Coordinates of C-alpha atoms and ligand atoms in Angstrom, one line a residue:
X19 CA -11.4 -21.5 2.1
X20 CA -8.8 -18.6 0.5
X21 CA -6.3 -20.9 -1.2
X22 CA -3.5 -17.9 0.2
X23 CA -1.6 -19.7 2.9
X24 CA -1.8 -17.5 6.3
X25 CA 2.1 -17.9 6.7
X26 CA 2.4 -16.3 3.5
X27 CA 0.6 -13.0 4.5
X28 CA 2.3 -13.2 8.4
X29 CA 5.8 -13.4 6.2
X30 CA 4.7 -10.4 4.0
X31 CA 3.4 -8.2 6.8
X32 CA 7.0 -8.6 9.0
X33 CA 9.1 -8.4 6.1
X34 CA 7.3 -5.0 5.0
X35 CA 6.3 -3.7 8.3
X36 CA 2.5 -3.9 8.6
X37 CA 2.8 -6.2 11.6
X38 CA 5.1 -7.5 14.2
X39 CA 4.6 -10.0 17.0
X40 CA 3.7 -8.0 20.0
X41 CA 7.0 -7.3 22.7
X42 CA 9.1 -9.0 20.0
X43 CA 12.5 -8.3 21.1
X44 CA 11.7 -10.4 24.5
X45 CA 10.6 -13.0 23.0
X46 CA 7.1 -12.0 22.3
X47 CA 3.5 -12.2 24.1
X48 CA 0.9 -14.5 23.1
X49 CA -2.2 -12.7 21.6
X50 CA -0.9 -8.9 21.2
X51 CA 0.6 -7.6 17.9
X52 CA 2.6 -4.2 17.0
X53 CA 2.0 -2.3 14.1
X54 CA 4.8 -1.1 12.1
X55 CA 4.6 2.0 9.9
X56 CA 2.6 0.5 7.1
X57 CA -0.2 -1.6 9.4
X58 CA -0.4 1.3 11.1
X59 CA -1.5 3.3 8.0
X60 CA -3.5 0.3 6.6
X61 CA -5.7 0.1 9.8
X62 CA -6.3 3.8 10.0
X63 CA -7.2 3.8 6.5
X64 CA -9.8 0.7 7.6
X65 CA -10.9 2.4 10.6
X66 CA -11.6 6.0 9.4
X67 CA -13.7 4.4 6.2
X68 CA -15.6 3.0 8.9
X69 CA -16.2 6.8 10.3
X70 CA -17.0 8.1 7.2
X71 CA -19.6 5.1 6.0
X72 CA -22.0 4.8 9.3
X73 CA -21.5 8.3 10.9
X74 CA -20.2 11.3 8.8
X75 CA -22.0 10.2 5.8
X76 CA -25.6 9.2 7.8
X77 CA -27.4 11.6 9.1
X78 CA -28.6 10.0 12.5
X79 CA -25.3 9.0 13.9
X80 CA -23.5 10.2 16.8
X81 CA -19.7 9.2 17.8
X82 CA -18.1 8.7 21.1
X83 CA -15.3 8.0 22.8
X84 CA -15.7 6.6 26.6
X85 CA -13.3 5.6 28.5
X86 CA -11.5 2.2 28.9
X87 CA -11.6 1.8 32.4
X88 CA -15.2 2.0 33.9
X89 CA -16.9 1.2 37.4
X90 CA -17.0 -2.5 37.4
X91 CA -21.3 -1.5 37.9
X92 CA -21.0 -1.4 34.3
X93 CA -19.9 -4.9 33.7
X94 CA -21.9 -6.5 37.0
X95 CA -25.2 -5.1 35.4
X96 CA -23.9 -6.1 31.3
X97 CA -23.9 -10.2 32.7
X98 CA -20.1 -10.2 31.8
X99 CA -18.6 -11.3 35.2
X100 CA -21.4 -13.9 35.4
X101 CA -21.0 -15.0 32.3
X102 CA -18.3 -13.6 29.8
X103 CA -16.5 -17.5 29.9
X104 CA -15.6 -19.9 27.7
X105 CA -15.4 -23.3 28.7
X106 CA -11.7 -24.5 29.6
X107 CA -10.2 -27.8 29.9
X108 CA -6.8 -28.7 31.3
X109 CA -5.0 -31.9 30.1
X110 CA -3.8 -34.2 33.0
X111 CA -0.7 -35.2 31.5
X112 CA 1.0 -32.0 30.1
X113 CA -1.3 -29.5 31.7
X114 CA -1.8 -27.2 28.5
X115 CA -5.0 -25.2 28.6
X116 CA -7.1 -25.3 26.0
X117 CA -11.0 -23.6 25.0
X118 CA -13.4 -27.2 25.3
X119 CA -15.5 -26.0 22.4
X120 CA -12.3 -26.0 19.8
X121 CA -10.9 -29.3 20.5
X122 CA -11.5 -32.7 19.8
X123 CA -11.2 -33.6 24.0
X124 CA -11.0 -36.8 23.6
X125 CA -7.3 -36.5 22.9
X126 CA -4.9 -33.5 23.7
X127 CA -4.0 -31.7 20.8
X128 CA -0.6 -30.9 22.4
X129 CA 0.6 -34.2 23.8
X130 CA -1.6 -36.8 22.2
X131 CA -2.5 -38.7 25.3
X132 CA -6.3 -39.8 25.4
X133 CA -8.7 -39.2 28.0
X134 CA -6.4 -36.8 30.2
X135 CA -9.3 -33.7 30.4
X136 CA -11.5 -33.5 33.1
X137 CA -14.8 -31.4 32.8
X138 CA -14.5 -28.1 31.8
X139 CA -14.9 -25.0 34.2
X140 CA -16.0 -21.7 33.3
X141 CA -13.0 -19.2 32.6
X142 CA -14.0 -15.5 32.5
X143 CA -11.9 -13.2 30.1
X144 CA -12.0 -10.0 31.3
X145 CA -8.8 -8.8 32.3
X146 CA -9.2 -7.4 36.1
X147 CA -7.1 -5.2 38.0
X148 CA -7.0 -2.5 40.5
X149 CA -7.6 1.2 40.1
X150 CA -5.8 3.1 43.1
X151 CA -3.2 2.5 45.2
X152 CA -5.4 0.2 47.6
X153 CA -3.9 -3.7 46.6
X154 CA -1.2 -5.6 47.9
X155 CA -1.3 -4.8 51.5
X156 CA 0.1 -8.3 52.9
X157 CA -1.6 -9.8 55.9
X158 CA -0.9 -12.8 57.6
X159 CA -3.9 -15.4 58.0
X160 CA -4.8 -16.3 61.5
X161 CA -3.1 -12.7 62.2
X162 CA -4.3 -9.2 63.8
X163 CA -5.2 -8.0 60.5
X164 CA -6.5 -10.6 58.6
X165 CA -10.7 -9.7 59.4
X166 CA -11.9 -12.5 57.6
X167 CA -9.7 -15.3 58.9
X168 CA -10.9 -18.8 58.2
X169 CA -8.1 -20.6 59.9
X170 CA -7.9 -22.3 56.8
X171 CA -4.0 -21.0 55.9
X172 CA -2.9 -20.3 59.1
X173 CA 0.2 -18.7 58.9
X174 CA 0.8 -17.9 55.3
X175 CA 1.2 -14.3 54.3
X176 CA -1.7 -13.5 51.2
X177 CA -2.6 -10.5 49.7
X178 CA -5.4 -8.3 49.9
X179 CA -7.4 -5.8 48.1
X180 CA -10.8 -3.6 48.2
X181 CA -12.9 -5.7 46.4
X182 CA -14.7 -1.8 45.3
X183 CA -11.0 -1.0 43.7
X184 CA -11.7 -3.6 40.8
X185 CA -11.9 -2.9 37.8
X186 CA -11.6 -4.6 34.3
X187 CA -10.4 -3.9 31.1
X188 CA -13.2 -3.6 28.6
X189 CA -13.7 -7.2 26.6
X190 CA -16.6 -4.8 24.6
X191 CA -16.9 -1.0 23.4
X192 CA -20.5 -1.4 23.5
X193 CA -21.0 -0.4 27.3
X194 CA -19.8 2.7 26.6
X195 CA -21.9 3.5 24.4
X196 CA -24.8 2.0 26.7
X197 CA -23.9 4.2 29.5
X198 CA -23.6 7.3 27.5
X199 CA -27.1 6.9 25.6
X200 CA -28.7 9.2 28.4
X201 CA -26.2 11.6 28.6
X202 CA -26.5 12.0 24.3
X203 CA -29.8 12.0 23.9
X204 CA -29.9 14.7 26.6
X205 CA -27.7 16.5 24.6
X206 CA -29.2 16.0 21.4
X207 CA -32.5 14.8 21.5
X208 CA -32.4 12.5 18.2
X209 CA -35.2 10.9 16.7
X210 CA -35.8 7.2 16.7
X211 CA -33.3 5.3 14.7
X212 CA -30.4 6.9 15.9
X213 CA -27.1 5.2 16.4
X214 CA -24.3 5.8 18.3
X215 CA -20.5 4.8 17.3
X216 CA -17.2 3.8 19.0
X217 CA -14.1 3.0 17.7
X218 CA -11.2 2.0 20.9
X219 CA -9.3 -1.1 21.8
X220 CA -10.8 -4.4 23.5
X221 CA -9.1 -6.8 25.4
X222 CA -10.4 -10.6 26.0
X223 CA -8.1 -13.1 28.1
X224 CA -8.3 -15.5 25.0
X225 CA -7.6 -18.9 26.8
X226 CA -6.1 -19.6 23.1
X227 CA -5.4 -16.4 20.9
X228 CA -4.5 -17.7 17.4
X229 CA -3.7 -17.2 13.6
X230 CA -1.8 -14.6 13.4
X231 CA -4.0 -11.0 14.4
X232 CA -7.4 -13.4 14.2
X233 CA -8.0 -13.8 17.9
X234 CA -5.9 -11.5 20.0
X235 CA -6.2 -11.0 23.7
X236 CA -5.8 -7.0 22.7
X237 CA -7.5 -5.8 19.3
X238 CA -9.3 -3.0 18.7
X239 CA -13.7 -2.9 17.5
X240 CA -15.5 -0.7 16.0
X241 CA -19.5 -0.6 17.0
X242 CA -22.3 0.9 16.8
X243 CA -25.4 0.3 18.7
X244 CA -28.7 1.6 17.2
X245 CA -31.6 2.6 18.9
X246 CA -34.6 1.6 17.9
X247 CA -38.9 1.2 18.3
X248 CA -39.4 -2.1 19.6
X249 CA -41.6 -2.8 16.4
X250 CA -39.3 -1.6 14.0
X251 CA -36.0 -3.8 15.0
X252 CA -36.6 -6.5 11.9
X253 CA -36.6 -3.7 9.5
X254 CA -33.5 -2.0 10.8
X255 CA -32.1 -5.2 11.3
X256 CA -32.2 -6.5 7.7
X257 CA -31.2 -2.5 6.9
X258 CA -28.2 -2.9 8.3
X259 CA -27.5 -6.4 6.8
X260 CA -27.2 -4.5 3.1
X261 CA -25.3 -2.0 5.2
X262 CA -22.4 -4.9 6.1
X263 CA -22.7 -6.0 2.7
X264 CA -21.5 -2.2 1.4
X265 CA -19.1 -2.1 3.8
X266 CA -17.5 -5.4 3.0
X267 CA -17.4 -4.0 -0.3
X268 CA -16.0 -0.9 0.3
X269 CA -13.0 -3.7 2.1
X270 CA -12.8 -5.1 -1.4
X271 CA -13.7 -8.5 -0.4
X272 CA -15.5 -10.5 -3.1
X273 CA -18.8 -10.8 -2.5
X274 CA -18.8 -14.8 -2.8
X275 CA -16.4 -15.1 0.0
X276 CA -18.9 -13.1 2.7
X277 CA -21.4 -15.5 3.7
X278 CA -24.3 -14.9 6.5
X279 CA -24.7 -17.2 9.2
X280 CA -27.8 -17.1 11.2
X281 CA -26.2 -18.2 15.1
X282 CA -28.2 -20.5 16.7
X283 CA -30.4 -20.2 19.4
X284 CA -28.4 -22.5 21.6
X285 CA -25.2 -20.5 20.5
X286 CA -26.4 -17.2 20.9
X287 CA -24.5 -14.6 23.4
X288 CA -26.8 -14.1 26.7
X289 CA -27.9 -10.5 25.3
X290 CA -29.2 -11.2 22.2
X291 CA -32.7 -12.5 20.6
X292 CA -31.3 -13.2 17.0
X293 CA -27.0 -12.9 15.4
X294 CA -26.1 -13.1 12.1
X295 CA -22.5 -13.5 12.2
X296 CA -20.8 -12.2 9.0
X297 CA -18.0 -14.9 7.5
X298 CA -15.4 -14.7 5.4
X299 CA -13.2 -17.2 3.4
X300 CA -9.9 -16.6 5.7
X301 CA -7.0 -18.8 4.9
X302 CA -7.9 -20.8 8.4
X303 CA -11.3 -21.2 7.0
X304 CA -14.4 -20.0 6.8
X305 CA -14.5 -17.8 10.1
X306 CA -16.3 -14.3 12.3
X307 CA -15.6 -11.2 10.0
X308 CA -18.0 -9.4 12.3
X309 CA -21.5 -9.9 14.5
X310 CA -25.2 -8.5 14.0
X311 CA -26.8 -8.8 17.0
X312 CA -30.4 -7.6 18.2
X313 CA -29.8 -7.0 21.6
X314 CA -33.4 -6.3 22.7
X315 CA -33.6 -3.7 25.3
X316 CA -31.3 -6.0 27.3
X317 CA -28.6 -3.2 28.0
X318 CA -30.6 -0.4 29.1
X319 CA -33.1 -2.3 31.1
X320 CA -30.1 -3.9 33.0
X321 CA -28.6 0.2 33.2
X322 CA -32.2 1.5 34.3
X323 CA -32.4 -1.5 37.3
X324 CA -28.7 -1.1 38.7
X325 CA -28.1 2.8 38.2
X326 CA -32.1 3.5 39.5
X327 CA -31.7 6.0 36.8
X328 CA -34.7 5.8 33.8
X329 CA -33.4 5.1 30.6
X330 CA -36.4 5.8 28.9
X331 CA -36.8 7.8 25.6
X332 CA -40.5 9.9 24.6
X333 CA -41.4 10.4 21.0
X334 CA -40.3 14.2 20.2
X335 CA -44.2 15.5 20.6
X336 CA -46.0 12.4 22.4
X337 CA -46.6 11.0 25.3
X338 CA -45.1 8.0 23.8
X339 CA -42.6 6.3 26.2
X340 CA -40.7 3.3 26.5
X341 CA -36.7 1.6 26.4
X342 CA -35.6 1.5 22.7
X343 CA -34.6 -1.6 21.2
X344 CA -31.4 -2.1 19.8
X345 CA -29.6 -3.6 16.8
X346 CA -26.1 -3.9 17.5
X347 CA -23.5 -4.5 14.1
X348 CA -19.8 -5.3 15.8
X349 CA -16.9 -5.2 13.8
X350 CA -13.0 -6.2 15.0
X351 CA -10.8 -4.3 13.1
X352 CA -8.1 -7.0 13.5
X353 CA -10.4 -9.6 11.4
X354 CA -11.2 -7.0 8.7
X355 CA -7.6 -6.2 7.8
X356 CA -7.0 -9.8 7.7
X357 CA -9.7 -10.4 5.3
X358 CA -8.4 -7.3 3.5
X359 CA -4.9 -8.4 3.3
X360 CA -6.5 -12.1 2.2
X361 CA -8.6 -10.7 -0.4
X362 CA -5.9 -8.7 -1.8
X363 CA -2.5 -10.7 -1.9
X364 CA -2.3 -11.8 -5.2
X365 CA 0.9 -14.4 -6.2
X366 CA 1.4 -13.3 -9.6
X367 CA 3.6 -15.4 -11.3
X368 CA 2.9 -14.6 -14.7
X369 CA 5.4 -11.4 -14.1
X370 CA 7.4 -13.4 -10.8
X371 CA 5.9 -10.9 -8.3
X372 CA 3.9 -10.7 -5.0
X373 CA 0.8 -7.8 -5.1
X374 CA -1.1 -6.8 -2.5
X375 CA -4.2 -5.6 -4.7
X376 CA -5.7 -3.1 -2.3
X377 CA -8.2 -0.7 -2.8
X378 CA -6.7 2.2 -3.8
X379 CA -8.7 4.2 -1.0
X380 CA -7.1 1.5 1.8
X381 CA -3.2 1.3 0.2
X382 CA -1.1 2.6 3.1
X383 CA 1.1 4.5 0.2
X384 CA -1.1 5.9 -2.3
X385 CA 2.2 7.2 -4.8
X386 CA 6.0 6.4 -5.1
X387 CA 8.0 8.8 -6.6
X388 CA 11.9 8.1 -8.1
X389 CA 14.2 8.9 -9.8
X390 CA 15.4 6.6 -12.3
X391 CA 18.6 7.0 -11.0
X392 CA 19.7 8.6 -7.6
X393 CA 23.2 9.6 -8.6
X394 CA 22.1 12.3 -11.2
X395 CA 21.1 15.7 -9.4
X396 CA 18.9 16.7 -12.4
X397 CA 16.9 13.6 -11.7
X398 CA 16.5 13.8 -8.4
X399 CA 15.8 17.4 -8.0
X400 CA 13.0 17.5 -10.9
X401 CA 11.8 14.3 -9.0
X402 CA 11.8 16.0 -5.3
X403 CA 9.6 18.5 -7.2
X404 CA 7.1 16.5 -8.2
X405 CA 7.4 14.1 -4.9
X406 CA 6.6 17.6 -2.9
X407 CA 3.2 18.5 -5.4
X408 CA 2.3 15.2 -4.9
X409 CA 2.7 14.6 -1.1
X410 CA 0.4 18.3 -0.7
X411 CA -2.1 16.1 -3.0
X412 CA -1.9 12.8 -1.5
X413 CA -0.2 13.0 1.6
X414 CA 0.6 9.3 1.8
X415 CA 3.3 9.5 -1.0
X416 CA 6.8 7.9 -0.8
X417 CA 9.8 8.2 -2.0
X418 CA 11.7 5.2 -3.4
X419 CA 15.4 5.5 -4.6
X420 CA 16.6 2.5 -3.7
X421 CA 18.0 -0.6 -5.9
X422 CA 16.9 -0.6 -9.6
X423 CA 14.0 0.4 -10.9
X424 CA 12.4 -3.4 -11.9
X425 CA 13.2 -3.8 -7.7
X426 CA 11.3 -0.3 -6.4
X427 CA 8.3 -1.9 -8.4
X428 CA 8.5 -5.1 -7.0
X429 CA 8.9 -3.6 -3.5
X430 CA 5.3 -1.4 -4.2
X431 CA 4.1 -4.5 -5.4
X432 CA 4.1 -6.0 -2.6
X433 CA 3.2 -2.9 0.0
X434 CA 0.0 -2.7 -2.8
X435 CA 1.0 1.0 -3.9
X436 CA -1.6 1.5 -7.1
X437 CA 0.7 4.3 -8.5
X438 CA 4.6 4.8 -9.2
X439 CA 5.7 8.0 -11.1
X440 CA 9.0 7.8 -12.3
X441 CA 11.3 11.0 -13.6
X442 CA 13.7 10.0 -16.0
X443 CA 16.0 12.1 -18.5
X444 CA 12.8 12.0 -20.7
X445 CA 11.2 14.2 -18.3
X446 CA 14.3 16.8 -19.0
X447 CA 14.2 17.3 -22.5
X448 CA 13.0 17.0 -26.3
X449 CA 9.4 16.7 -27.2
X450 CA 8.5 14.7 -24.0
X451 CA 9.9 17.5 -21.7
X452 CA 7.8 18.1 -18.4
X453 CA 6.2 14.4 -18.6
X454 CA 6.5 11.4 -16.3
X455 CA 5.8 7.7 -16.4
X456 CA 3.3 6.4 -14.4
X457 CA 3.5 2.6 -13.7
X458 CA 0.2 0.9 -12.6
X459 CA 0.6 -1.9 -10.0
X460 CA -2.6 -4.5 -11.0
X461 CA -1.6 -4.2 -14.4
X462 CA 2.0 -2.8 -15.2
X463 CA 0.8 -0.6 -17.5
X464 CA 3.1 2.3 -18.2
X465 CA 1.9 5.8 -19.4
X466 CA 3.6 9.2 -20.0
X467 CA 1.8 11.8 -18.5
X468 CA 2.4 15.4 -18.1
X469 CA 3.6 16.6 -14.8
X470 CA 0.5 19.5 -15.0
X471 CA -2.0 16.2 -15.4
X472 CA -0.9 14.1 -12.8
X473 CA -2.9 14.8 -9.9
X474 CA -6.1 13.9 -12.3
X475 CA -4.2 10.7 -13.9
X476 CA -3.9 9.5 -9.9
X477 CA -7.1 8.1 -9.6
X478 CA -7.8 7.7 -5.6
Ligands
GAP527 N1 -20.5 -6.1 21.4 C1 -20.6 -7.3 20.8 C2 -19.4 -8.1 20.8 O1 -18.5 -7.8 21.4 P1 -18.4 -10.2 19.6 O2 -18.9 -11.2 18.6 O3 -17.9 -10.9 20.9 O4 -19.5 -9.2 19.9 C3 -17.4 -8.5 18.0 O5 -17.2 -9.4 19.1 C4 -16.3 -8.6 16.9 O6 -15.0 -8.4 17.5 C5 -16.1 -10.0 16.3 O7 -17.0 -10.3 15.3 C6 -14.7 -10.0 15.9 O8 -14.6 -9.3 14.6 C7 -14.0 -9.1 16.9 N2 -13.4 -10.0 17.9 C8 -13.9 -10.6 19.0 N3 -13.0 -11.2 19.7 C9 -11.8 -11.0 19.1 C10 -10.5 -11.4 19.4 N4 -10.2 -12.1 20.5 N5 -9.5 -11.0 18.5 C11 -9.8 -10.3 17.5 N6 -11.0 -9.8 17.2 C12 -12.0 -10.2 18.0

């Protein structure tokens, strides 16, 4: 386990604004999470090194973008409204909810009483609603309009809907992808391994979202699903486990806190033949950073039977034809930028201060600029010069006049800014004209450097 307490990061990311609790103002909503102007940047950063790892800088992946909302076909033919459930269990004496597998059941972690749960019943978590204005025509049972009157209710008004205006929110962006792979490789014909990508937002009706941004009911994944030869899945497979391994270094997660845990058949999700789930020393524990699944050709068999439509790919050449394979790796966003901000908050208290040790390529503020003090014009308008270059450079640059100087460092500190250049009279005049301080954050270190050299001494 991390020995940083969560309650220490939650603290840090209000009190900065990476993260607030979701709806805040009334009171909040269990299992969503805002992000203020600094998580928002922080996530992006996450999100677009994703991009730029597994499909700008391959040269056999494809993005996409589908939509959120899709016919309810897609998740009929997927398995998820047979069997997307957890297991819940209801105590009999307070009647909290909670998921059977994560509690001790013999006694209810909210009340204490023993031997108040009954058997657990199956609770899907996709969130359903309605597309169209076809729902919530009331009828009254027994009545005139009420077709499918049972006599049961006699009487009482219930509302009703067309069962074809369902839909659900998606708990996965993989079926997009699945239902796209036609319509791509019509486009683009790729060769065998090819992968496709989606980034987009997920939501799962956690029966207990918990710790902090690690199980939301709304969070946003990042997957890819790569098509493969049905002989070739074990070598792509353990491909893309050095693959995870780069990527969780690119987070700046030490490597001895990542550890690969081969799922068990018994545990494995009704798609897939073989999981490693990815785990990381969080401050809850060791926990999911991400999944690696081999979903067989599950998906597009499942497509192919419901739609009618073949979803079958022939070697460029051949007469070669079958359903590719497919190795799935499944990241959450939410779980990596808690690992991130775990791996990086640092309680220094050699020099009483709180760092958040980011990459530099991940820091939400990549350069703060001041003036050493904000009531001399000379020092602020030299400094607005060199804030300006720097923001063209960098773009993620801020500027920080307020409190002392010892306070604006602290302040980065903790936000994990690597750089602060600081214009001071030194910068006016004598022999160190036209030069700056630069203040690294991991080590304090201060340097002069001249304002002509400063994009170079900025090492991002
Ligand atoms: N398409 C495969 C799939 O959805 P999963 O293991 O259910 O697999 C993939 O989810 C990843 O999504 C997980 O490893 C985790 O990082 C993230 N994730 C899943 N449920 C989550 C939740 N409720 N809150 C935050 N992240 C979640």
């Amino acid at each position: 386990m991390s020995e940083v307490k969560l309650e220490d990061i939650v603290s840090l990311c209000k009190r900065r604004g990476f993260i607030y609790p979701g709806s805040d103002v009334y009171g909040g909503l269990s299992g969503t999470w805002d992000y203020g102007p600094l998580g928002v940047a922080l996530k992006r950063n996450i999100m677009q090194l994703w991009w730029k790892m597994f499909v700008d800088d391959a040269d056999n992946m494809y993005g996409v973008d589908a939509a959120i909302l899709m016919n309810q076909k897609v998740w009929q033919a997927s398995g998820h409204v047979d069997t997307f459930t957890d297991p819940l269990v209801e105590c009999g004496n307070c009647h909290n909810r909670f998921r059977a597998d994560k509690i001790d059941t013999s006694k209810c972690p909210s009340c204490g009483q023993k031997g108040t749960f009954g058997e657990p019943r199956q609770f899907n978590m996709m969130f359903k609603t309605f597309i169209g204005p076809v729902q919530n025509e009331p009828v009254i049972i027994g009545g005139p309009q009420d077709e499918n009157n049972d006599g049961g209710l006699m009487g009482k008004v219930a509302m009703t809907f067309d069962p074809n205006s369902v839909v659900y929110l998606r708990p996965e962006t993989a079926q997009g992808i699945f239902t796209n792979f036609k319509n791509v490789v019509d486009s683009f014909y790729p060769d065998l391994p090819f992968g496709l990508a989606q980034q987009g937002k997920g939501f799962r009706n956690e029966i207990s979202p918990r710790d902090f941004i690690f199980r939301d009911r709304e969070f946003e994944m990042m997957e890819i699903e790569y098509f493969v030869h049905p002989d070739e899945w074990e070598k792509c497979f353990e491909e893309w486990v050095k693959r995870i391994h780069l990527w969780c270094e690119a987070l700046g997660l030490p490597a001895e806190q990542v550890h690969e845990l081969e799922v068990a058949k018994d545990d494995l999700a009704h798609y897939s033949k073989r999981t490693v789930d990815f785990e990381f020393d969080f401050p809850i524990g060791r926990e999911e950073l991400l999944g690696l699944a081999y979903r067989t050709d599950f998906d597009l068999q499942n497509i192919q039977q419901a739609s009618g439509k073949s979803m079958e790919y022939t070697v460029k050449g051949t007469n070669d034809k079958f359903v590719p394979h497919v190795i799935e790796p499944s990241f959450g966003v939410e779980r990596a930028l808690m690992a991130v901000l775990t791996a990086a908050y640092w309680d220094d208290k050699e020099n009483e201060r709180i760092v958040l040790k980011l990459p530099a390529h991940l820091a939400p503020v990549k350069v703060a600029v001041s003036p050493l003090l904000k009531n001399k014009p000379e020092l602020v308008a030299k400094a607005k010069e060199v804030y300006d270059m720097l923001k063209k450079e960098f773009g993620a640059v801020m500027w920080d006049d307020n409190g002392n100087i010892g306070k604006r460092y602290r302040r980065q500190d903790e936000i994990g800014t690597p750089y602060c250049v600081v214009i001071d009279f030194d910068t006016l005049e004598g022999d160190t004209a036209g030069t700056v301080t630069v203040r690294h954050r991991d080590t304090t270190e201060q340097q002069r450097v001249t304002i002509d050299a400063l994009a170079d001494a900025i090492n991002i």
